[in-house]
Amino acid sequence: MRDIIDDVSAWAAAGTSFALATVTRTWSSSPRPVGASMAVNAAGQVLGSVSGGCVEGAVYEVCEQVLASGQPQIVHYGVSHESAFAAGLSCGGDIELFVQAADQPLISVISDLASAIAEHRPLALVTAVSAAQPTRRMLVGPAGTVTGTLGSADLDTIAIGSARTTVDDGRTGPVDVVTPDSARHELFIQPFSEPALMLVFGAVAIGEAVARIGHFLGYRVIVCDARPVFATPARFPAADEVVAIWPHKFFDTVRVDQRTVVCDLTHDDKFDIPLLVKALRSSAGYVGALGSRRTHQHRLELLREAGLTDEELARLHSPIGLDLGGRSPEETAISIAAEIVASRHLATGASLSTTDAPIHGETSTVTVRPTQSS
């Protein structure tokens, strides 16, 4: 939804009828993740993708049916199904989608979502997934703000608690809910958190390439260098912010969490060591440092002298990046980005042709039951 929100908002503002298909569950090597969305309007225009091309034609037809009837549908495509190759899903995975027409409540939700995403305000969209009754939705903000209802106070209470959790951990997915009256409900929760932060230290050529690929990956990119003559917005057009300050001092001013990426590209001890001491003791999910193997060994000695433990040093990705053999700033940036993605997903970074593990994991479903009062 984040990828197509601006264009879908334009459709909604213009009064254009459309249907929205969203991947709610996946199994095995599904081509796109849970939350991937595709919209089809009354003129036949298409936004987004739910399978990278495998079943778009079949989903397009379902969207047309939903547009004509106004009734939501739950559809499933998988290579084990007789219709799999007819639909084009030959990749080996299975996907389930919820297809809904853009009624007035959904249009209001899309408008609110677009504003929140533009303003970097975190919130979660909760949808009651059912093909048997009108679609109900709820927007839940982290500070207790709630818009909409799922139809009952008990269901709303459970949904709000689950939604706030997803805003914190960023996990999109289905939630099976059991209300106090023993009724079962399937909810689909989509968190829209503020973008993860990529901190690029070093206003160098590689830094400019890393900023570009970081922006491409959806990070909020900040470039920092202590030298004002190099740390200029003109040299880093892809960065959201460029600051001229000593790296370790700037690090103290930003809010770091487990999604934060730190790329230290200065390879200068006077900048590196104070910064890395702070970064490796923070909650940042990835900390990498540029340099040769000799530079890395020297850096480890200085960091140990600064008091870092072996456990803290084990968090450091240095020399930064995967072994791709590239030399140019762009090739180096791809190497760094590849390691960041692999680290985020706890993957090996090995060539898929040399491994036999599943390429993509399956969707996990959380079941939430009411808390029993004592």
Coordinates of C-alpha atoms in Angstrom, one line a residue:
M1 CA 0.0 0.0 0.0
R2 CA 2.8 2.4 0.8
D3 CA 4.1 2.0 -2.8
I4 CA 0.9 3.0 -4.4
I5 CA -0.7 5.3 -1.8
D6 CA -0.1 8.5 -3.6
D7 CA -1.7 7.3 -6.9
V8 CA -4.6 5.6 -5.2
S9 CA -5.2 8.8 -3.2
A10 CA -5.4 10.7 -6.5
W11 CA -8.0 8.2 -7.7
A12 CA -10.0 8.6 -4.5
A13 CA -9.9 12.4 -4.7
A14 CA -11.1 12.3 -8.3
G15 CA -14.0 10.0 -7.4
T16 CA -12.6 7.2 -9.5
S17 CA -14.1 3.7 -8.6
F18 CA -11.5 1.1 -8.0
A19 CA -10.8 -2.3 -6.3
L20 CA -7.9 -3.1 -4.0
A21 CA -6.3 -6.5 -3.8
T22 CA -3.9 -7.2 -0.9
V23 CA -1.8 -10.3 -0.1
T24 CA -2.9 -11.5 3.3
R25 CA -1.1 -14.8 3.6
T26 CA 1.8 -16.5 1.8
W27 CA 3.3 -20.0 1.8
S28 CA 6.7 -21.3 0.5
S29 CA 8.4 -19.2 -2.2
S30 CA 5.7 -16.6 -2.7
P31 CA 6.9 -13.9 -5.1
R32 CA 5.8 -10.9 -3.0
P33 CA 5.4 -10.4 0.7
V34 CA 2.3 -10.1 2.8
G35 CA 0.9 -6.6 2.5
A36 CA 1.7 -6.2 -1.2
S37 CA -1.2 -4.4 -2.9
M38 CA -2.6 -3.9 -6.4
A39 CA -5.4 -1.6 -7.4
V40 CA -7.6 -1.6 -10.5
N41 CA -9.9 1.2 -11.5
A42 CA -13.0 1.3 -13.6
A43 CA -11.0 2.4 -16.6
G44 CA -8.9 -0.7 -16.4
Q45 CA -5.7 1.1 -15.1
V46 CA -3.5 -0.9 -12.7
L47 CA -1.3 0.2 -9.8
G48 CA 1.1 -2.0 -7.9
S49 CA 1.7 -5.8 -7.9
V50 CA 0.7 -8.8 -5.8
S51 CA 2.9 -11.4 -7.3
G52 CA 5.6 -9.8 -9.4
G53 CA 3.6 -10.7 -12.6
C54 CA 2.6 -14.4 -11.9
V55 CA -1.1 -14.0 -11.2
E56 CA -1.8 -10.3 -12.0
G57 CA -4.0 -11.3 -14.9
A58 CA -6.2 -13.5 -12.7
V59 CA -6.3 -10.9 -9.9
Y60 CA -7.2 -8.2 -12.5
E61 CA -10.3 -10.2 -13.4
V62 CA -11.3 -10.7 -9.7
C63 CA -10.9 -6.9 -9.2
E64 CA -13.3 -6.3 -12.1
Q65 CA -15.8 -8.7 -10.6
V66 CA -15.6 -7.0 -7.2
L67 CA -16.0 -3.6 -8.9
A68 CA -19.1 -4.8 -10.6
S69 CA -20.7 -6.5 -7.6
G70 CA -19.3 -4.5 -4.7
Q71 CA -18.8 -7.7 -2.8
P72 CA -15.3 -8.5 -1.4
Q73 CA -13.6 -11.8 -2.3
I74 CA -10.9 -14.0 -0.8
V75 CA -8.9 -15.7 -3.5
H76 CA -6.1 -18.2 -3.3
Y77 CA -3.5 -19.2 -5.9
G78 CA -0.9 -21.9 -5.6
V79 CA 1.2 -24.2 -7.7
S80 CA -0.5 -27.2 -6.2
H81 CA -3.9 -26.0 -7.5
E82 CA -5.3 -27.1 -10.8
S83 CA -5.7 -23.4 -11.8
A84 CA -2.1 -22.5 -10.9
F85 CA -0.5 -22.6 -14.3
A86 CA -3.7 -21.2 -15.9
A87 CA -3.3 -18.2 -13.6
G88 CA 0.4 -18.1 -14.2
L89 CA 1.7 -19.0 -10.7
S90 CA 4.5 -21.3 -11.6
C91 CA 7.0 -20.1 -9.0
G92 CA 6.1 -22.7 -6.4
G93 CA 4.5 -20.5 -3.8
D94 CA 1.0 -20.0 -2.6
I95 CA -0.7 -16.7 -1.9
E96 CA -4.1 -15.6 -0.4
L97 CA -5.5 -12.2 -1.3
F98 CA -8.4 -10.1 0.0
V99 CA -10.0 -8.1 -2.8
Q100 CA -12.3 -5.2 -1.8
A101 CA -14.1 -2.3 -3.5
A102 CA -13.2 1.2 -2.6
D103 CA -16.3 2.3 -0.6
Q104 CA -16.4 5.6 1.2
P105 CA -14.9 4.3 4.4
L106 CA -11.9 2.9 2.5
I107 CA -11.5 6.2 0.7
S108 CA -11.4 8.0 4.0
V109 CA -8.8 5.5 5.3
I110 CA -6.6 6.0 2.2
S111 CA -6.7 9.7 2.7
D112 CA -5.7 9.4 6.4
L113 CA -3.0 6.9 5.5
A114 CA -1.5 9.2 2.8
S115 CA -1.3 12.1 5.3
A116 CA 0.2 9.9 8.0
I117 CA 2.9 8.5 5.6
A118 CA 3.8 11.9 4.3
E119 CA 4.1 13.2 7.8
H120 CA 6.0 10.1 9.1
R121 CA 3.3 9.4 11.7
P122 CA 3.1 5.8 12.6
L123 CA -0.2 4.0 12.6
A124 CA -1.8 0.6 11.7
L125 CA -4.6 -0.3 9.4
V126 CA -6.8 -3.2 10.7
T127 CA -9.2 -4.9 8.3
A128 CA -11.8 -7.5 9.2
V129 CA -11.2 -10.0 6.4
S130 CA -14.5 -11.6 5.3
A131 CA -16.2 -12.3 2.0
A132 CA -19.5 -12.8 3.7
Q133 CA -20.1 -9.3 5.1
P134 CA -19.3 -5.7 4.4
T135 CA -15.7 -4.9 5.0
R136 CA -14.9 -3.0 8.3
R137 CA -11.7 -1.2 9.0
M138 CA -9.9 0.7 11.8
L139 CA -6.9 3.0 12.0
V140 CA -4.9 2.8 15.2
G141 CA -2.3 5.3 16.2
P142 CA 0.4 4.7 18.8
A143 CA -1.0 7.4 21.2
G144 CA -4.4 5.9 21.5
T145 CA -6.0 7.5 18.5
V146 CA -8.6 5.3 16.9
T147 CA -10.7 5.9 13.7
G148 CA -13.4 3.5 12.7
T149 CA -14.8 0.3 14.2
L150 CA -14.8 -3.4 13.4
G151 CA -18.4 -3.8 14.6
S152 CA -18.2 -4.6 18.3
A153 CA -16.5 -3.2 21.4
D154 CA -14.9 -6.5 22.3
L155 CA -13.4 -7.0 18.9
D156 CA -12.2 -3.4 18.8
T157 CA -10.5 -3.7 22.1
I158 CA -8.5 -6.8 21.0
A159 CA -7.7 -5.3 17.6
I160 CA -6.4 -2.1 19.1
G161 CA -4.0 -3.9 21.4
S162 CA -2.7 -6.1 18.5
A163 CA -2.4 -3.1 16.2
R164 CA -0.3 -1.1 18.7
T165 CA 2.1 -4.0 18.9
T166 CA 2.5 -4.1 15.2
V167 CA 3.2 -0.4 15.0
D168 CA 6.2 -1.1 17.4
D169 CA 7.6 -4.2 15.7
G170 CA 6.5 -3.4 12.1
R171 CA 5.2 -6.8 11.3
T172 CA 2.4 -7.0 8.7
G173 CA 0.2 -10.1 8.8
P174 CA -3.0 -11.9 9.7
V175 CA -4.3 -12.2 13.2
D176 CA -7.0 -14.8 14.2
V177 CA -9.1 -13.3 17.0
V178 CA -11.4 -15.0 19.4
T179 CA -13.8 -12.7 21.2
P180 CA -15.4 -13.4 24.6
D181 CA -18.5 -14.8 22.9
S182 CA -16.2 -17.5 21.3
A183 CA -16.7 -16.0 17.9
R184 CA -13.7 -16.2 15.6
H185 CA -12.6 -13.3 13.4
E186 CA -9.8 -12.9 10.9
L187 CA -8.0 -9.6 11.0
F188 CA -5.3 -8.3 8.7
I189 CA -3.0 -5.7 10.3
Q190 CA -0.8 -3.4 8.3
P191 CA 1.6 -1.2 10.2
F192 CA 2.8 2.0 8.6
S193 CA 5.8 3.0 10.7
E194 CA 8.0 6.0 10.1
P195 CA 10.9 5.0 7.7
A196 CA 13.9 3.2 9.2
L197 CA 17.0 5.4 9.6
M198 CA 20.2 5.0 7.6
L199 CA 23.1 7.0 9.0
V200 CA 25.9 7.5 6.4
F201 CA 29.1 8.9 8.0
G202 CA 31.6 10.2 5.5
A203 CA 30.9 12.7 2.7
V204 CA 32.8 10.6 0.2
A205 CA 31.9 9.1 -3.3
I206 CA 30.9 5.8 -1.8
G207 CA 28.7 7.7 0.7
E208 CA 26.9 9.3 -2.2
A209 CA 26.2 5.9 -3.8
V210 CA 25.1 4.4 -0.5
A211 CA 22.7 7.3 0.1
R212 CA 21.2 6.7 -3.3
I213 CA 20.6 3.0 -2.7
G214 CA 19.5 3.6 0.9
H215 CA 16.8 6.0 -0.5
F216 CA 15.8 3.3 -3.1
L217 CA 15.4 0.8 -0.2
G218 CA 13.1 3.1 1.6
Y219 CA 15.3 4.4 4.4
R220 CA 15.4 7.9 5.7
V221 CA 19.0 8.8 4.8
I222 CA 21.1 11.2 6.8
V223 CA 24.7 11.9 5.7
C224 CA 27.1 13.3 8.3
D225 CA 30.6 14.6 8.0
A226 CA 32.7 16.9 10.2
R227 CA 33.9 18.8 7.1
P228 CA 31.4 21.4 6.0
V229 CA 33.0 21.9 2.6
F230 CA 32.2 18.2 1.7
A231 CA 28.9 17.8 3.7
T232 CA 26.6 19.7 1.4
P233 CA 23.1 18.8 0.0
A234 CA 24.3 19.5 -3.5
R235 CA 26.7 16.6 -3.3
F236 CA 24.1 14.2 -1.8
P237 CA 20.8 14.8 -3.6
A238 CA 19.4 11.5 -2.5
A239 CA 19.9 12.2 1.2
D240 CA 16.9 13.4 3.3
E241 CA 19.4 15.5 5.4
V242 CA 23.1 16.4 5.3
V243 CA 24.8 17.6 8.4
A244 CA 28.3 19.0 9.1
I245 CA 29.2 17.9 12.6
W246 CA 31.5 15.4 14.3
P247 CA 30.0 12.0 13.8
H248 CA 29.9 10.9 17.4
K249 CA 28.4 14.1 18.5
F250 CA 25.7 13.9 15.8
F251 CA 25.0 10.2 16.8
D252 CA 24.0 11.5 20.3
T253 CA 21.2 13.6 18.7
V254 CA 19.3 10.9 16.8
R255 CA 16.8 8.3 18.0
V256 CA 18.2 4.9 17.2
D257 CA 16.3 1.6 17.2
Q258 CA 16.7 -1.9 15.9
R259 CA 15.9 -0.9 12.4
T260 CA 18.6 1.7 12.3
V261 CA 21.5 1.2 9.9
V262 CA 24.9 2.8 10.5
C263 CA 27.4 3.0 7.7
D264 CA 30.8 4.4 8.8
L265 CA 32.7 5.2 5.6
T266 CA 35.3 7.7 6.9
H267 CA 38.1 5.2 7.7
D268 CA 39.8 7.8 9.8
D269 CA 40.5 6.9 13.4
K270 CA 39.7 10.3 14.9
F271 CA 36.2 10.0 13.4
D272 CA 35.7 6.2 13.5
I273 CA 36.6 5.3 17.0
P274 CA 34.4 7.7 19.0
L275 CA 31.5 7.0 16.6
L276 CA 31.8 3.2 16.6
V277 CA 32.0 3.1 20.4
K278 CA 28.6 4.7 20.6
A279 CA 27.1 2.9 17.7
L280 CA 28.1 -0.6 18.9
R281 CA 26.7 0.1 22.3
S282 CA 23.4 1.4 20.9
S283 CA 20.4 -0.6 19.7
A284 CA 21.2 -0.1 16.0
G285 CA 20.4 -3.2 14.0
Y286 CA 23.4 -2.9 11.7
V287 CA 26.8 -1.2 12.1
G288 CA 29.3 -1.5 9.3
A289 CA 32.7 0.2 8.8
L290 CA 34.7 0.7 5.6
G291 CA 38.3 -0.2 5.4
S292 CA 40.9 -2.8 4.4
R293 CA 41.5 -5.9 6.5
R294 CA 44.6 -4.3 8.0
T295 CA 42.5 -1.2 8.8
H296 CA 39.9 -3.5 10.4
Q297 CA 42.5 -5.2 12.7
H298 CA 43.9 -1.8 13.7
R299 CA 40.4 -0.5 14.4
L300 CA 39.6 -3.5 16.6
E301 CA 42.7 -2.9 18.7
L302 CA 41.7 0.8 19.2
L303 CA 38.1 -0.2 20.0
R304 CA 39.2 -2.7 22.6
E305 CA 41.4 0.0 24.2
A306 CA 38.3 2.1 24.3
G307 CA 36.6 -0.5 26.4
L308 CA 34.5 -2.4 24.0
T309 CA 33.9 -6.1 24.8
D310 CA 34.2 -9.0 22.3
E311 CA 30.4 -9.3 22.3
E312 CA 30.1 -5.7 21.3
L313 CA 32.8 -6.0 18.7
A314 CA 31.0 -9.0 17.2
R315 CA 28.2 -6.7 16.1
L316 CA 30.6 -4.8 13.8
H317 CA 30.4 -5.6 10.0
S318 CA 33.9 -4.8 9.0
P319 CA 35.2 -4.7 6.3
I320 CA 31.7 -3.6 5.4
G321 CA 29.7 -5.4 2.7
L322 CA 29.5 -8.7 0.9
D323 CA 32.3 -10.2 -1.3
L324 CA 31.0 -9.2 -4.7
G325 CA 34.3 -8.2 -6.2
G326 CA 33.2 -4.7 -7.2
R327 CA 35.4 -1.6 -7.0
S328 CA 33.4 1.4 -8.1
P329 CA 31.4 3.4 -5.6
E330 CA 28.2 2.1 -7.1
E331 CA 29.4 -1.5 -6.9
T332 CA 30.6 -1.0 -3.3
A333 CA 27.2 0.5 -2.4
I334 CA 25.4 -2.6 -3.8
S335 CA 27.8 -4.8 -1.7
I336 CA 26.9 -2.8 1.4
A337 CA 23.2 -2.8 0.7
A338 CA 23.2 -6.5 0.1
E339 CA 24.8 -7.1 3.5
I340 CA 22.3 -4.8 5.2
V341 CA 19.3 -6.7 3.6
A342 CA 20.8 -10.1 4.5
S343 CA 21.5 -9.0 8.1
R344 CA 17.9 -7.6 8.4
H345 CA 16.5 -11.0 7.3
L346 CA 19.1 -13.1 9.2
A347 CA 20.1 -14.6 5.8
T348 CA 23.5 -16.0 4.8
G349 CA 24.1 -13.8 1.7
A350 CA 25.1 -16.9 -0.2
S351 CA 24.2 -17.6 -3.8
L352 CA 20.8 -19.2 -4.0
S353 CA 22.2 -21.7 -6.5
T354 CA 24.4 -23.1 -3.7
T355 CA 21.7 -23.4 -1.0
D356 CA 18.6 -25.6 -0.6
A357 CA 16.7 -23.8 2.1
P358 CA 13.3 -22.1 1.4
I359 CA 13.8 -18.8 -0.5
H360 CA 11.0 -17.1 1.4
G361 CA 9.4 -17.9 4.7
E362 CA 5.7 -18.6 5.2
T363 CA 3.3 -16.2 6.8
S364 CA 2.9 -16.7 10.6
T365 CA -0.5 -16.2 12.0
V366 CA -1.1 -15.0 15.6
T367 CA -4.1 -16.1 17.5
V368 CA -5.4 -13.7 20.1
R369 CA -7.9 -14.7 22.8
P370 CA -9.6 -12.5 25.4
T371 CA -7.8 -12.2 28.7
Q372 CA -9.6 -14.1 31.4
S373 CA -10.5 -11.9 34.4
S374 CA -9.7 -13.3 37.8

